[in-house]
Tab-separated table of C-alpha atoms in Angstrom:
chain	number	residue	atom	x	y	z
R	164	MET	CA	-34.747	-40.583	23.877
R	165	LYS	CA	-35.446	-41.488	20.250
R	166	ASN	CA	-33.690	-44.566	18.871
R	167	VAL	CA	-32.866	-44.532	15.166
R	168	ALA	CA	-31.714	-47.279	12.808
R	169	VAL	CA	-29.140	-46.143	10.233
R	170	VAL	CA	-28.608	-48.393	7.212
R	171	LEU	CA	-25.237	-48.133	5.471
R	172	SER	CA	-24.279	-49.546	2.062
R	173	GLY	CA	-20.517	-49.963	2.383
R	174	CYS	CA	-17.783	-47.342	2.660
R	175	GLY	CA	-17.008	-44.815	-0.063
R	176	VAL	CA	-19.036	-42.610	-2.386
R	177	PHE	CA	-18.497	-44.595	-5.602
R	178	ASP	CA	-19.236	-48.119	-4.341
R	179	GLY	CA	-20.693	-47.788	-0.839
R	180	ALA	CA	-22.106	-45.297	1.641
R	181	GLU	CA	-21.041	-41.660	1.173
R	182	ILE	CA	-18.740	-41.162	4.159
R	183	TYR	CA	-19.404	-37.462	4.786
R	184	GLU	CA	-23.172	-38.011	4.572
R	185	SER	CA	-22.976	-40.965	6.942
R	186	VAL	CA	-20.874	-39.152	9.535
R	187	LEU	CA	-22.967	-35.974	9.293
R	188	THR	CA	-26.098	-38.070	9.826
R	189	LEU	CA	-24.646	-39.697	12.949
R	190	LEU	CA	-23.425	-36.317	14.233
R	191	ALA	CA	-26.842	-34.742	13.674
R	192	LEU	CA	-28.528	-37.569	15.569
R	193	ASP	CA	-26.129	-37.194	18.481
R	194	THR	CA	-26.545	-33.404	18.490
R	195	HIS	CA	-30.312	-33.843	18.642
R	196	GLY	CA	-29.962	-36.176	21.624
R	197	ALA	CA	-31.005	-39.328	19.792
R	198	LYS	CA	-29.528	-42.811	20.048
R	199	TYR	CA	-28.670	-44.749	16.914
R	200	GLN	CA	-27.552	-48.169	15.731
R	201	CYS	CA	-25.898	-48.770	12.372
R	202	PHE	CA	-26.796	-51.742	10.189
R	203	ALA	CA	-25.676	-53.091	6.814
R	204	PRO	CA	-26.444	-56.187	4.757
R	205	ASP	CA	-23.919	-58.994	5.083
R	206	MET	CA	-23.300	-59.415	1.339
R	207	GLN	CA	-20.706	-58.863	-1.337
R	208	GLN	CA	-20.815	-55.372	-2.782
R	209	TYR	CA	-21.487	-54.956	-6.498
R	210	HIS	CA	-17.903	-53.950	-7.302
R	211	VAL	CA	-14.932	-52.089	-5.812
R	212	ILE	CA	-13.848	-48.662	-7.057
R	213	ASN	CA	-10.394	-47.163	-6.594
R	214	HIS	CA	-11.399	-43.812	-5.113
R	215	LEU	CA	-8.074	-42.264	-6.158
R	216	THR	CA	-8.478	-43.014	-9.875
R	217	GLY	CA	-12.220	-43.663	-10.152
R	218	GLU	CA	-11.535	-46.976	-11.908
R	219	GLU	CA	-12.922	-50.388	-11.027
R	220	MET	CA	-10.480	-52.662	-9.209
R	221	GLU	CA	-10.689	-55.880	-11.203
R	222	GLY	CA	-10.736	-59.031	-9.079
R	223	GLU	CA	-11.229	-57.124	-5.818
R	224	ARG	CA	-14.098	-58.339	-3.616
R	225	ARG	CA	-15.411	-56.619	-0.498
R	226	ASN	CA	-18.272	-57.188	1.925
R	227	VAL	CA	-20.831	-54.424	2.493
R	228	LEU	CA	-21.100	-55.061	6.247
R	229	VAL	CA	-17.331	-55.253	6.754
R	230	GLU	CA	-16.770	-52.034	4.793
R	231	ALA	CA	-19.605	-50.180	6.550
R	232	ALA	CA	-18.045	-51.158	9.888
R	233	ARG	CA	-15.210	-48.744	9.032
R	234	ILE	CA	-17.656	-45.822	9.264
R	235	ALA	CA	-19.398	-47.175	12.370
R	236	ARG	CA	-16.088	-47.829	14.186
R	237	GLY	CA	-17.073	-51.485	14.393
R	238	GLU	CA	-20.374	-50.756	16.167
R	239	ILE	CA	-22.629	-52.234	13.495
R	240	ASN	CA	-25.088	-55.107	13.194
R	241	LYS	CA	-26.273	-57.302	10.346
R	242	LEU	CA	-29.313	-55.867	8.613
R	243	GLU	CA	-31.081	-59.211	8.953
R	244	ASP	CA	-31.105	-58.665	12.732
R	245	LEU	CA	-32.890	-55.297	12.570
R	246	ASP	CA	-36.285	-55.454	14.302
R	247	VAL	CA	-38.489	-52.444	13.534
R	248	LYS	CA	-40.136	-52.554	16.966
R	249	ASP	CA	-36.833	-51.539	18.586
R	250	PHE	CA	-36.576	-48.238	16.702
R	251	ASP	CA	-38.481	-44.986	16.315
R	252	ALA	CA	-37.166	-44.013	12.877
R	253	LEU	CA	-34.994	-45.086	9.942
R	254	LEU	CA	-32.255	-43.179	8.082
R	255	LEU	CA	-30.398	-44.106	4.878
R	256	PRO	CA	-27.407	-42.006	3.808
R	257	GLY	CA	-26.586	-41.981	0.105
R	258	GLY	CA	-23.547	-42.829	-1.961
R	259	PHE	CA	-23.606	-45.138	-4.980
R	260	GLY	CA	-23.826	-48.121	-2.637
R	261	ALA	CA	-27.510	-47.273	-2.235
R	262	ALA	CA	-27.925	-47.662	-6.002
R	263	LYS	CA	-25.519	-50.593	-6.458
R	264	ASN	CA	-25.718	-52.650	-3.254
R	265	LEU	CA	-29.005	-51.776	-1.551
R	266	SER	CA	-30.726	-51.691	-4.934
R	267	ASP	CA	-29.734	-51.965	-8.595
R	268	PHE	CA	-30.989	-48.507	-9.608
R	269	ALA	CA	-27.558	-47.548	-10.961
R	270	LEU	CA	-27.750	-50.484	-13.372
R	271	LYS	CA	-31.438	-50.769	-14.244
R	272	GLY	CA	-32.948	-47.353	-13.576
R	273	SER	CA	-36.754	-47.479	-13.528
R	274	ASP	CA	-36.631	-51.283	-13.825
R	275	CYS	CA	-34.709	-51.547	-10.553
R	276	THR	CA	-35.386	-53.826	-7.612
R	277	VAL	CA	-34.449	-53.410	-3.963
R	278	GLN	CA	-32.206	-55.946	-2.201
R	279	PRO	CA	-34.599	-58.268	-0.299
R	280	GLN	CA	-33.346	-57.560	3.237
R	281	VAL	CA	-33.358	-53.823	2.558
R	282	GLU	CA	-36.861	-54.015	1.122
R	283	ARG	CA	-38.108	-55.956	4.160
R	284	VAL	CA	-36.680	-53.468	6.638
R	285	CYS	CA	-37.737	-50.315	4.790
R	286	LYS	CA	-41.245	-51.613	4.177
R	287	ALA	CA	-41.544	-52.599	7.837
R	288	PHE	CA	-40.931	-48.992	8.918
R	289	ALA	CA	-43.387	-47.758	6.281
R	290	GLU	CA	-46.095	-50.236	7.290
R	291	LYS	CA	-45.703	-49.367	10.975
R	292	GLY	CA	-46.053	-45.655	10.180
R	293	LYS	CA	-42.598	-44.892	11.535
R	294	PRO	CA	-40.738	-41.936	9.975
R	295	ALA	CA	-37.792	-42.320	7.629
R	296	GLY	CA	-35.200	-40.116	5.967
R	297	TYR	CA	-33.340	-40.889	2.734
R	298	LEU	CA	-30.380	-38.892	1.416
R	299	CYS	CA	-28.721	-38.293	-1.940
R	300	ILE	CA	-29.478	-41.140	-4.408
R	301	ALA	CA	-31.098	-43.399	-1.768
R	302	PRO	CA	-34.588	-41.923	-2.448
R	303	ALA	CA	-34.470	-43.495	-5.923
R	304	MET	CA	-35.701	-46.759	-4.396
R	305	LEU	CA	-38.690	-45.214	-2.599
R	306	ALA	CA	-41.319	-46.022	-5.233
R	307	ARG	CA	-40.529	-49.679	-4.565
R	308	ILE	CA	-40.992	-49.153	-0.813
R	309	TYR	CA	-43.941	-46.770	-0.495
R	310	GLY	CA	-45.727	-47.166	-3.813
R	311	ARG	CA	-46.529	-44.935	-6.746
R	312	ASP	CA	-47.804	-41.860	-4.890
R	313	VAL	CA	-44.691	-41.168	-2.828
R	314	LYS	CA	-43.152	-37.662	-2.932
R	315	LEU	CA	-39.366	-37.295	-2.855
R	316	THR	CA	-36.281	-35.494	-4.120
R	317	ILE	CA	-32.800	-36.344	-5.342
R	318	GLY	CA	-32.122	-32.672	-6.125
R	319	ASN	CA	-32.635	-31.604	-9.726
R	320	ASP	CA	-30.871	-34.101	-12.016
R	321	ALA	CA	-33.302	-34.467	-14.917
R	322	GLU	CA	-32.309	-37.988	-16.015
R	323	THR	CA	-32.495	-39.439	-12.511
R	324	ALA	CA	-35.754	-37.612	-11.825
R	325	LYS	CA	-37.281	-39.061	-15.003
R	326	ALA	CA	-36.385	-42.613	-13.957
R	327	ILE	CA	-38.021	-41.953	-10.599
R	328	THR	CA	-41.207	-40.550	-12.143
R	329	ASP	CA	-41.284	-43.492	-14.563
R	330	MET	CA	-41.623	-45.704	-11.473
R	331	GLY	CA	-44.666	-43.681	-10.445
R	332	ALA	CA	-43.163	-41.483	-7.725
R	333	GLU	CA	-43.505	-37.701	-7.648
R	334	HIS	CA	-40.108	-36.019	-7.876
R	335	ILE	CA	-39.800	-32.484	-6.500
R	336	ASN	CA	-36.758	-30.349	-7.303
R	337	CYS	CA	-35.004	-29.256	-4.128
R	338	ALA	CA	-32.011	-27.157	-3.075
R	339	VAL	CA	-29.115	-28.882	-1.316
R	340	THR	CA	-29.841	-27.064	1.962
R	341	ASP	CA	-33.528	-28.002	1.992
R	342	VAL	CA	-35.720	-31.101	2.284
R	343	VAL	CA	-38.895	-32.519	0.764
R	344	GLU	CA	-41.471	-33.815	3.216
R	345	ASP	CA	-44.099	-36.407	2.356
R	346	THR	CA	-46.258	-36.067	5.448
R	347	ASP	CA	-48.665	-38.814	4.351
R	348	HIS	CA	-45.812	-41.338	4.498
R	349	LYS	CA	-43.799	-39.655	7.291
R	350	LEU	CA	-40.909	-39.467	4.834
R	351	VAL	CA	-38.184	-36.832	4.425
R	352	THR	CA	-35.611	-36.645	1.602
R	353	SER	CA	-32.730	-34.268	0.840
R	354	PRO	CA	-30.220	-34.044	-2.057
R	355	ALA	CA	-26.985	-33.972	-0.009
R	356	TYR	CA	-24.077	-34.793	-2.357
R	357	MET	CA	-26.313	-35.073	-5.397
R	358	LEU	CA	-25.890	-31.277	-5.301
R	359	ALA	CA	-23.521	-30.325	-2.468
R	360	GLN	CA	-20.383	-28.458	-3.467
R	361	ASN	CA	-18.860	-28.796	-0.012
R	362	ILE	CA	-19.408	-30.503	3.321
R	363	GLY	CA	-21.069	-27.430	4.835
R	364	GLU	CA	-23.825	-27.429	2.224
R	365	ALA	CA	-24.433	-31.131	2.770
R	366	ALA	CA	-24.583	-30.596	6.537
R	367	LYS	CA	-27.360	-28.004	6.314
R	368	GLY	CA	-29.728	-30.305	4.448
R	369	ILE	CA	-28.838	-33.344	6.560
R	370	ASN	CA	-29.364	-31.462	9.831
R	371	LYS	CA	-32.749	-30.269	8.600
R	372	LEU	CA	-33.701	-33.806	7.542
R	373	VAL	CA	-32.716	-35.321	10.892
R	374	ASP	CA	-34.633	-32.604	12.732
R	375	LYS	CA	-37.764	-33.262	10.666
R	376	VAL	CA	-37.575	-37.052	11.002
R	377	LEU	CA	-37.082	-36.915	14.783
R	378	GLY	CA	-39.960	-34.451	15.012
R	379	MET	CA	-42.215	-37.008	13.332
R	380	ALA	CA	-41.118	-39.850	15.625
């Protein structure tokens, strides 16, 4: 049975992990007969968004690990405790938390950096030749993980794609129900809610991504 590490970035599309993407990822893993363990960095998230109004909640402070535990039903570990040798593959759902908490892509674009614990973990999977899947906006950090020749998709948003190519990655336009495979790096990406108009569309791409990643493991 394959064992997969899933890294979450909080809870909620605008300031954490995209909840539908996260749950669909876990469901796809279970459907494919894989085990999984959720992880998140124990750190303060960049900011807190009121998901009813879309406005920032001034003075509100939340912890990425504590918020991500909502999605994982409390079954979650600190990212610092993730040991690559215990897992066959890595998955990162999207949501703006990937671009605000796991990295600062949302703020700095092509000048972004990856949060140190996240960088350590993701690079460890890459260096061990273990497969990984990144969803939605999460692939924006991949040039910092795999280097300048990595192939990926975030869908077809021109501005985001330009920032990614400016970092040296190769962006490939992709439909929401499809994936982009970089076989050299054992890497699979899919647009999910960068393009999805409903949960069914997101599910098709996520299921395909999980299937491809497990097939590489």
